[in-house]
Amino acid sequence: MSHAGIKMKKCEINAKKMDIFPCLWLVLASFSRSGSIYSFDGFFPSAYSLNSFKTLFFDTTMYNYPRWFFNTLYIAGFSCVISTFLVILTAYTISRFEFRMRKPLMKATMVLGMFPSFMSMIAVYLLMTQFHLINQRWVLILIYSSTAPMGYLTQKGFFDTIPKVIDEAARIDGATNFQVFTRINLPLSKPILVYTALTSFTWPWSDYILPKMLLKEKDLYTVAIGLMNLDETEFTRFAAGSVFIGVPIIILYFFLVKYMVQGMSAGAVK
């Protein structure tokens, strides 16, 4: 390896260390005995306890974290199921079928995908206000699910790698398009299904802007909104909530990461 390559490798290792350090500090801060960041004796807490986690789950008078967690799980879970279904159908249709508006549709979605999603937030808020849909959790599920098919390109790339000869052989044997999809292509698409489900779950799970705009009542908050509304003297509760909200994602990635990597690599071939 050349000197420049070794230097670049060291820079990558240092960058990873810099990414790990804030996470480590947040985990340690969640076990701090004091409640405020201003009472830290130095950069790290001087004393540790589990009081912040006990307060997080049992002191729900002002900050009902269990309720926020359930709201987040409800929105992210249903959004994941519906979004995965729509994205896979969109990607499969564009990959396996030829129709008149196929290429213009692909170009239009690629152009629209270049614009950040928050550009449409004002229009979304005005529409939801006009239809009296503020403070409705299912509206968030609808928005997340309806916009998900725009990100079908990775899934389409995966379906492109599956030979169409298999589909043709099945049709010769009398299989319908629906049977070809459900009995042949779906069983071969486990990696991309897992990848799509994970990405469809993590977006609403950690999103802040859209829930903050559409959910005004405290009992309807997601975890992201609730934690951001904590008083600054409740920093250790904020740290504990931030650590706990990451646990389900870490567990899912730990068990399913091999399928996710296979899905991303296969979907990027074409």
PDB file of N, CA and C in Angstrom, residues 59-115:
ATOM      1  N   ASP A  59     -41.783   8.070  35.950  1.00  0.00           N
ATOM      2  CA  ASP A  59     -42.234   9.422  36.246  1.00  0.00           C
ATOM      3  C   ASP A  59     -42.838  10.014  34.970  1.00  0.00           C
ATOM      4  N   THR A  60     -44.129   9.742  34.751  1.00  0.00           N
ATOM      5  CA  THR A  60     -44.785  10.130  33.491  1.00  0.00           C
ATOM      6  C   THR A  60     -45.784  11.268  33.666  1.00  0.00           C
ATOM      7  N   THR A  61     -45.679  11.996  34.755  1.00  0.00           N
ATOM      8  CA  THR A  61     -46.632  13.080  35.007  1.00  0.00           C
ATOM      9  C   THR A  61     -46.493  14.182  33.966  1.00  0.00           C
ATOM     10  N   MET A  62     -45.258  14.631  33.748  1.00  0.00           N
ATOM     11  CA  MET A  62     -45.009  15.706  32.783  1.00  0.00           C
ATOM     12  C   MET A  62     -44.491  15.171  31.453  1.00  0.00           C
ATOM     13  N   TYR A  63     -43.664  14.145  31.513  1.00  0.00           N
ATOM     14  CA  TYR A  63     -43.036  13.615  30.305  1.00  0.00           C
ATOM     15  C   TYR A  63     -43.338  12.120  30.210  1.00  0.00           C
ATOM     16  N   ASN A  64     -44.328  11.780  29.392  1.00  0.00           N
ATOM     17  CA  ASN A  64     -44.787  10.391  29.299  1.00  0.00           C
ATOM     18  C   ASN A  64     -44.006   9.667  28.202  1.00  0.00           C
ATOM     19  N   TYR A  65     -42.791   9.245  28.528  1.00  0.00           N
ATOM     20  CA  TYR A  65     -41.930   8.591  27.545  1.00  0.00           C
ATOM     21  C   TYR A  65     -42.512   7.270  27.036  1.00  0.00           C
ATOM     22  N   PRO A  66     -43.074   6.403  27.890  1.00  0.00           N
ATOM     23  CA  PRO A  66     -43.673   5.164  27.365  1.00  0.00           C
ATOM     24  C   PRO A  66     -44.745   5.433  26.315  1.00  0.00           C
ATOM     25  N   ARG A  67     -45.552   6.471  26.518  1.00  0.00           N
ATOM     26  CA  ARG A  67     -46.583   6.827  25.541  1.00  0.00           C
ATOM     27  C   ARG A  67     -45.949   7.301  24.241  1.00  0.00           C
ATOM     28  N   TRP A  68     -44.905   8.102  24.340  1.00  0.00           N
ATOM     29  CA  TRP A  68     -44.216   8.567  23.136  1.00  0.00           C
ATOM     30  C   TRP A  68     -43.593   7.386  22.389  1.00  0.00           C
ATOM     31  N   PHE A  69     -43.043   6.451  23.141  1.00  0.00           N
ATOM     32  CA  PHE A  69     -42.420   5.287  22.519  1.00  0.00           C
ATOM     33  C   PHE A  69     -43.470   4.461  21.774  1.00  0.00           C
ATOM     34  N   PHE A  70     -44.640   4.285  22.373  1.00  0.00           N
ATOM     35  CA  PHE A  70     -45.709   3.536  21.711  1.00  0.00           C
ATOM     36  C   PHE A  70     -46.171   4.270  20.446  1.00  0.00           C
ATOM     37  N   ASN A  71     -46.318   5.586  20.506  1.00  0.00           N
ATOM     38  CA  ASN A  71     -46.704   6.357  19.317  1.00  0.00           C
ATOM     39  C   ASN A  71     -45.694   6.179  18.192  1.00  0.00           C
ATOM     40  N   THR A  72     -44.419   6.234  18.538  1.00  0.00           N
ATOM     41  CA  THR A  72     -43.363   6.067  17.536  1.00  0.00           C
ATOM     42  C   THR A  72     -43.394   4.671  16.935  1.00  0.00           C
ATOM     43  N   LEU A  73     -43.564   3.670  17.784  1.00  0.00           N
ATOM     44  CA  LEU A  73     -43.615   2.288  17.305  1.00  0.00           C
ATOM     45  C   LEU A  73     -44.835   2.058  16.426  1.00  0.00           C
ATOM     46  N   TYR A  74     -45.966   2.638  16.795  1.00  0.00           N
ATOM     47  CA  TYR A  74     -47.201   2.509  16.017  1.00  0.00           C
ATOM     48  C   TYR A  74     -47.021   3.115  14.620  1.00  0.00           C
ATOM     49  N   ILE A  75     -46.500   4.322  14.557  1.00  0.00           N
ATOM     50  CA  ILE A  75     -46.321   5.011  13.271  1.00  0.00           C
ATOM     51  C   ILE A  75     -45.276   4.308  12.423  1.00  0.00           C
ATOM     52  N   ALA A  76     -44.139   3.988  13.030  1.00  0.00           N
ATOM     53  CA  ALA A  76     -43.052   3.370  12.269  1.00  0.00           C
ATOM     54  C   ALA A  76     -43.416   1.959  11.818  1.00  0.00           C
ATOM     55  N   GLY A  77     -44.127   1.205  12.661  1.00  0.00           N
ATOM     56  CA  GLY A  77     -44.485  -0.167  12.309  1.00  0.00           C
ATOM     57  C   GLY A  77     -45.429  -0.243  11.127  1.00  0.00           C
ATOM     58  N   PHE A  78     -46.518   0.513  11.180  1.00  0.00           N
ATOM     59  CA  PHE A  78     -47.469   0.495  10.071  1.00  0.00           C
ATOM     60  C   PHE A  78     -46.864   1.113   8.807  1.00  0.00           C
ATOM     61  N   SER A  79     -46.070   2.167   8.970  1.00  0.00           N
ATOM     62  CA  SER A  79     -45.412   2.772   7.810  1.00  0.00           C
ATOM     63  C   SER A  79     -44.463   1.784   7.150  1.00  0.00           C
ATOM     64  N   CYS A  80     -43.772   0.996   7.964  1.00  0.00           N
ATOM     65  CA  CYS A  80     -42.835   0.003   7.444  1.00  0.00           C
ATOM     66  C   CYS A  80     -43.559  -1.034   6.586  1.00  0.00           C
ATOM     67  N   VAL A  81     -44.665  -1.571   7.082  1.00  0.00           N
ATOM     68  CA  VAL A  81     -45.396  -2.612   6.357  1.00  0.00           C
ATOM     69  C   VAL A  81     -45.953  -2.080   5.034  1.00  0.00           C
ATOM     70  N   ILE A  82     -46.632  -0.929   5.106  1.00  0.00           N
ATOM     71  CA  ILE A  82     -47.259  -0.376   3.895  1.00  0.00           C
ATOM     72  C   ILE A  82     -46.203   0.097   2.906  1.00  0.00           C
ATOM     73  N   SER A  83     -45.168   0.775   3.397  1.00  0.00           N
ATOM     74  CA  SER A  83     -44.120   1.297   2.517  1.00  0.00           C
ATOM     75  C   SER A  83     -43.388   0.168   1.806  1.00  0.00           C
ATOM     76  N   THR A  84     -43.056  -0.889   2.539  1.00  0.00           N
ATOM     77  CA  THR A  84     -42.354  -2.023   1.927  1.00  0.00           C
ATOM     78  C   THR A  84     -43.196  -2.635   0.816  1.00  0.00           C
ATOM     79  N   PHE A  85     -44.479  -2.805   1.071  1.00  0.00           N
ATOM     80  CA  PHE A  85     -45.389  -3.362   0.068  1.00  0.00           C
ATOM     81  C   PHE A  85     -45.423  -2.491  -1.193  1.00  0.00           C
ATOM     82  N   LEU A  86     -45.554  -1.172  -1.030  1.00  0.00           N
ATOM     83  CA  LEU A  86     -45.664  -0.268  -2.168  1.00  0.00           C
ATOM     84  C   LEU A  86     -44.354  -0.156  -2.938  1.00  0.00           C
ATOM     85  N   VAL A  87     -43.240  -0.091  -2.211  1.00  0.00           N
ATOM     86  CA  VAL A  87     -41.938   0.047  -2.878  1.00  0.00           C
ATOM     87  C   VAL A  87     -41.619  -1.197  -3.698  1.00  0.00           C
ATOM     88  N   ILE A  88     -41.852  -2.374  -3.120  1.00  0.00           N
ATOM     89  CA  ILE A  88     -41.558  -3.622  -3.834  1.00  0.00           C
ATOM     90  C   ILE A  88     -42.439  -3.755  -5.071  1.00  0.00           C
ATOM     91  N   LEU A  89     -43.722  -3.408  -4.950  1.00  0.00           N
ATOM     92  CA  LEU A  89     -44.612  -3.476  -6.107  1.00  0.00           C
ATOM     93  C   LEU A  89     -44.168  -2.509  -7.205  1.00  0.00           C
ATOM     94  N   THR A  90     -43.803  -1.290  -6.807  1.00  0.00           N
ATOM     95  CA  THR A  90     -43.355  -0.289  -7.780  1.00  0.00           C
ATOM     96  C   THR A  90     -42.092  -0.747  -8.489  1.00  0.00           C
ATOM     97  N   ALA A  91     -41.117  -1.196  -7.719  1.00  0.00           N
ATOM     98  CA  ALA A  91     -39.848  -1.628  -8.300  1.00  0.00           C
ATOM     99  C   ALA A  91     -40.041  -2.833  -9.213  1.00  0.00           C
ATOM    100  N   TYR A  92     -40.861  -3.800  -8.802  1.00  0.00           N
ATOM    101  CA  TYR A  92     -41.083  -5.005  -9.602  1.00  0.00           C
ATOM    102  C   TYR A  92     -41.798  -4.657 -10.905  1.00  0.00           C
ATOM    103  N   THR A  93     -42.777  -3.779 -10.825  1.00  0.00           N
ATOM    104  CA  THR A  93     -43.526  -3.403 -12.027  1.00  0.00           C
ATOM    105  C   THR A  93     -42.628  -2.728 -13.050  1.00  0.00           C
ATOM    106  N   ILE A  94     -41.807  -1.792 -12.596  1.00  0.00           N
ATOM    107  CA  ILE A  94     -40.940  -1.057 -13.525  1.00  0.00           C
ATOM    108  C   ILE A  94     -39.814  -1.949 -14.038  1.00  0.00           C
ATOM    109  N   SER A  95     -39.387  -2.905 -13.244  1.00  0.00           N
ATOM    110  CA  SER A  95     -38.299  -3.785 -13.669  1.00  0.00           C
ATOM    111  C   SER A  95     -38.752  -4.845 -14.663  1.00  0.00           C
ATOM    112  N   ARG A  96     -39.958  -5.409 -14.484  1.00  0.00           N
ATOM    113  CA  ARG A  96     -40.347  -6.587 -15.247  1.00  0.00           C
ATOM    114  C   ARG A  96     -41.328  -6.330 -16.379  1.00  0.00           C
ATOM    115  N   PHE A  97     -41.953  -5.149 -16.408  1.00  0.00           N
ATOM    116  CA  PHE A  97     -42.977  -4.890 -17.418  1.00  0.00           C
ATOM    117  C   PHE A  97     -42.594  -3.681 -18.274  1.00  0.00           C
ATOM    118  N   GLU A  98     -42.982  -3.756 -19.524  1.00  0.00           N
ATOM    119  CA  GLU A  98     -42.770  -2.654 -20.455  1.00  0.00           C
ATOM    120  C   GLU A  98     -44.112  -1.975 -20.744  1.00  0.00           C
ATOM    121  N   PHE A  99     -44.190  -0.667 -20.543  1.00  0.00           N
ATOM    122  CA  PHE A  99     -45.401   0.090 -20.847  1.00  0.00           C
ATOM    123  C   PHE A  99     -45.001   1.479 -21.332  1.00  0.00           C
ATOM    124  N   ARG A 100     -45.941   2.212 -21.896  1.00  0.00           N
ATOM    125  CA  ARG A 100     -45.635   3.430 -22.635  1.00  0.00           C
ATOM    126  C   ARG A 100     -44.905   4.477 -21.797  1.00  0.00           C
ATOM    127  N   MET A 101     -45.384   4.750 -20.588  1.00  0.00           N
ATOM    128  CA  MET A 101     -44.840   5.833 -19.778  1.00  0.00           C
ATOM    129  C   MET A 101     -43.743   5.359 -18.821  1.00  0.00           C
ATOM    130  N   ARG A 102     -43.177   4.217 -19.085  1.00  0.00           N
ATOM    131  CA  ARG A 102     -42.193   3.656 -18.157  1.00  0.00           C
ATOM    132  C   ARG A 102     -40.951   4.537 -18.030  1.00  0.00           C
ATOM    133  N   LYS A 103     -40.301   4.859 -19.132  1.00  0.00           N
ATOM    134  CA  LYS A 103     -39.079   5.656 -19.071  1.00  0.00           C
ATOM    135  C   LYS A 103     -39.328   7.099 -18.624  1.00  0.00           C
ATOM    136  N   PRO A 104     -40.375   7.778 -19.134  1.00  0.00           N
ATOM    137  CA  PRO A 104     -40.663   9.127 -18.602  1.00  0.00           C
ATOM    138  C   PRO A 104     -40.947   9.122 -17.106  1.00  0.00           C
ATOM    139  N   LEU A 105     -41.612   8.065 -16.632  1.00  0.00           N
ATOM    140  CA  LEU A 105     -41.901   7.973 -15.199  1.00  0.00           C
ATOM    141  C   LEU A 105     -40.619   7.806 -14.398  1.00  0.00           C
ATOM    142  N   MET A 106     -39.699   7.001 -14.897  1.00  0.00           N
ATOM    143  CA  MET A 106     -38.433   6.817 -14.211  1.00  0.00           C
ATOM    144  C   MET A 106     -37.630   8.113 -14.172  1.00  0.00           C
ATOM    145  N   LYS A 107     -37.621   8.840 -15.279  1.00  0.00           N
ATOM    146  CA  LYS A 107     -36.894  10.110 -15.317  1.00  0.00           C
ATOM    147  C   LYS A 107     -37.519  11.134 -14.376  1.00  0.00           C
ATOM    148  N   ALA A 108     -38.844  11.157 -14.337  1.00  0.00           N
ATOM    149  CA  ALA A 108     -39.531  12.119 -13.471  1.00  0.00           C
ATOM    150  C   ALA A 108     -39.234  11.837 -12.001  1.00  0.00           C
ATOM    151  N   THR A 109     -39.254  10.563 -11.607  1.00  0.00           N
ATOM    152  CA  THR A 109     -38.973  10.233 -10.209  1.00  0.00           C
ATOM    153  C   THR A 109     -37.522  10.527  -9.844  1.00  0.00           C
ATOM    154  N   MET A 110     -36.602  10.341 -10.782  1.00  0.00           N
ATOM    155  CA  MET A 110     -35.198  10.654 -10.510  1.00  0.00           C
ATOM    156  C   MET A 110     -35.006  12.155 -10.308  1.00  0.00           C
ATOM    157  N   VAL A 111     -35.679  12.961 -11.128  1.00  0.00           N
ATOM    158  CA  VAL A 111     -35.568  14.424 -10.991  1.00  0.00           C
ATOM    159  C   VAL A 111     -36.193  14.882  -9.677  1.00  0.00           C
ATOM    160  N   LEU A 112     -37.375  14.362  -9.369  1.00  0.00           N
ATOM    161  CA  LEU A 112     -38.041  14.744  -8.122  1.00  0.00           C
ATOM    162  C   LEU A 112     -37.242  14.297  -6.893  1.00  0.00           C
ATOM    163  N   GLY A 113     -36.528  13.191  -7.029  1.00  0.00           N
ATOM    164  CA  GLY A 113     -35.729  12.701  -5.912  1.00  0.00           C
ATOM    165  C   GLY A 113     -34.532  13.576  -5.595  1.00  0.00           C
ATOM    166  N   MET A 114     -34.161  14.474  -6.523  1.00  0.00           N
ATOM    167  CA  MET A 114     -33.045  15.384  -6.271  1.00  0.00           C
ATOM    168  C   MET A 114     -33.401  16.502  -5.304  1.00  0.00           C
ATOM    169  N   PHE A 115     -34.695  16.765  -5.126  1.00  0.00           N
ATOM    170  CA  PHE A 115     -35.129  17.840  -4.245  1.00  0.00           C
ATOM    171  C   PHE A 115     -35.313  17.296  -2.826  1.00  0.00           C
TER     172      PHE A 115
END
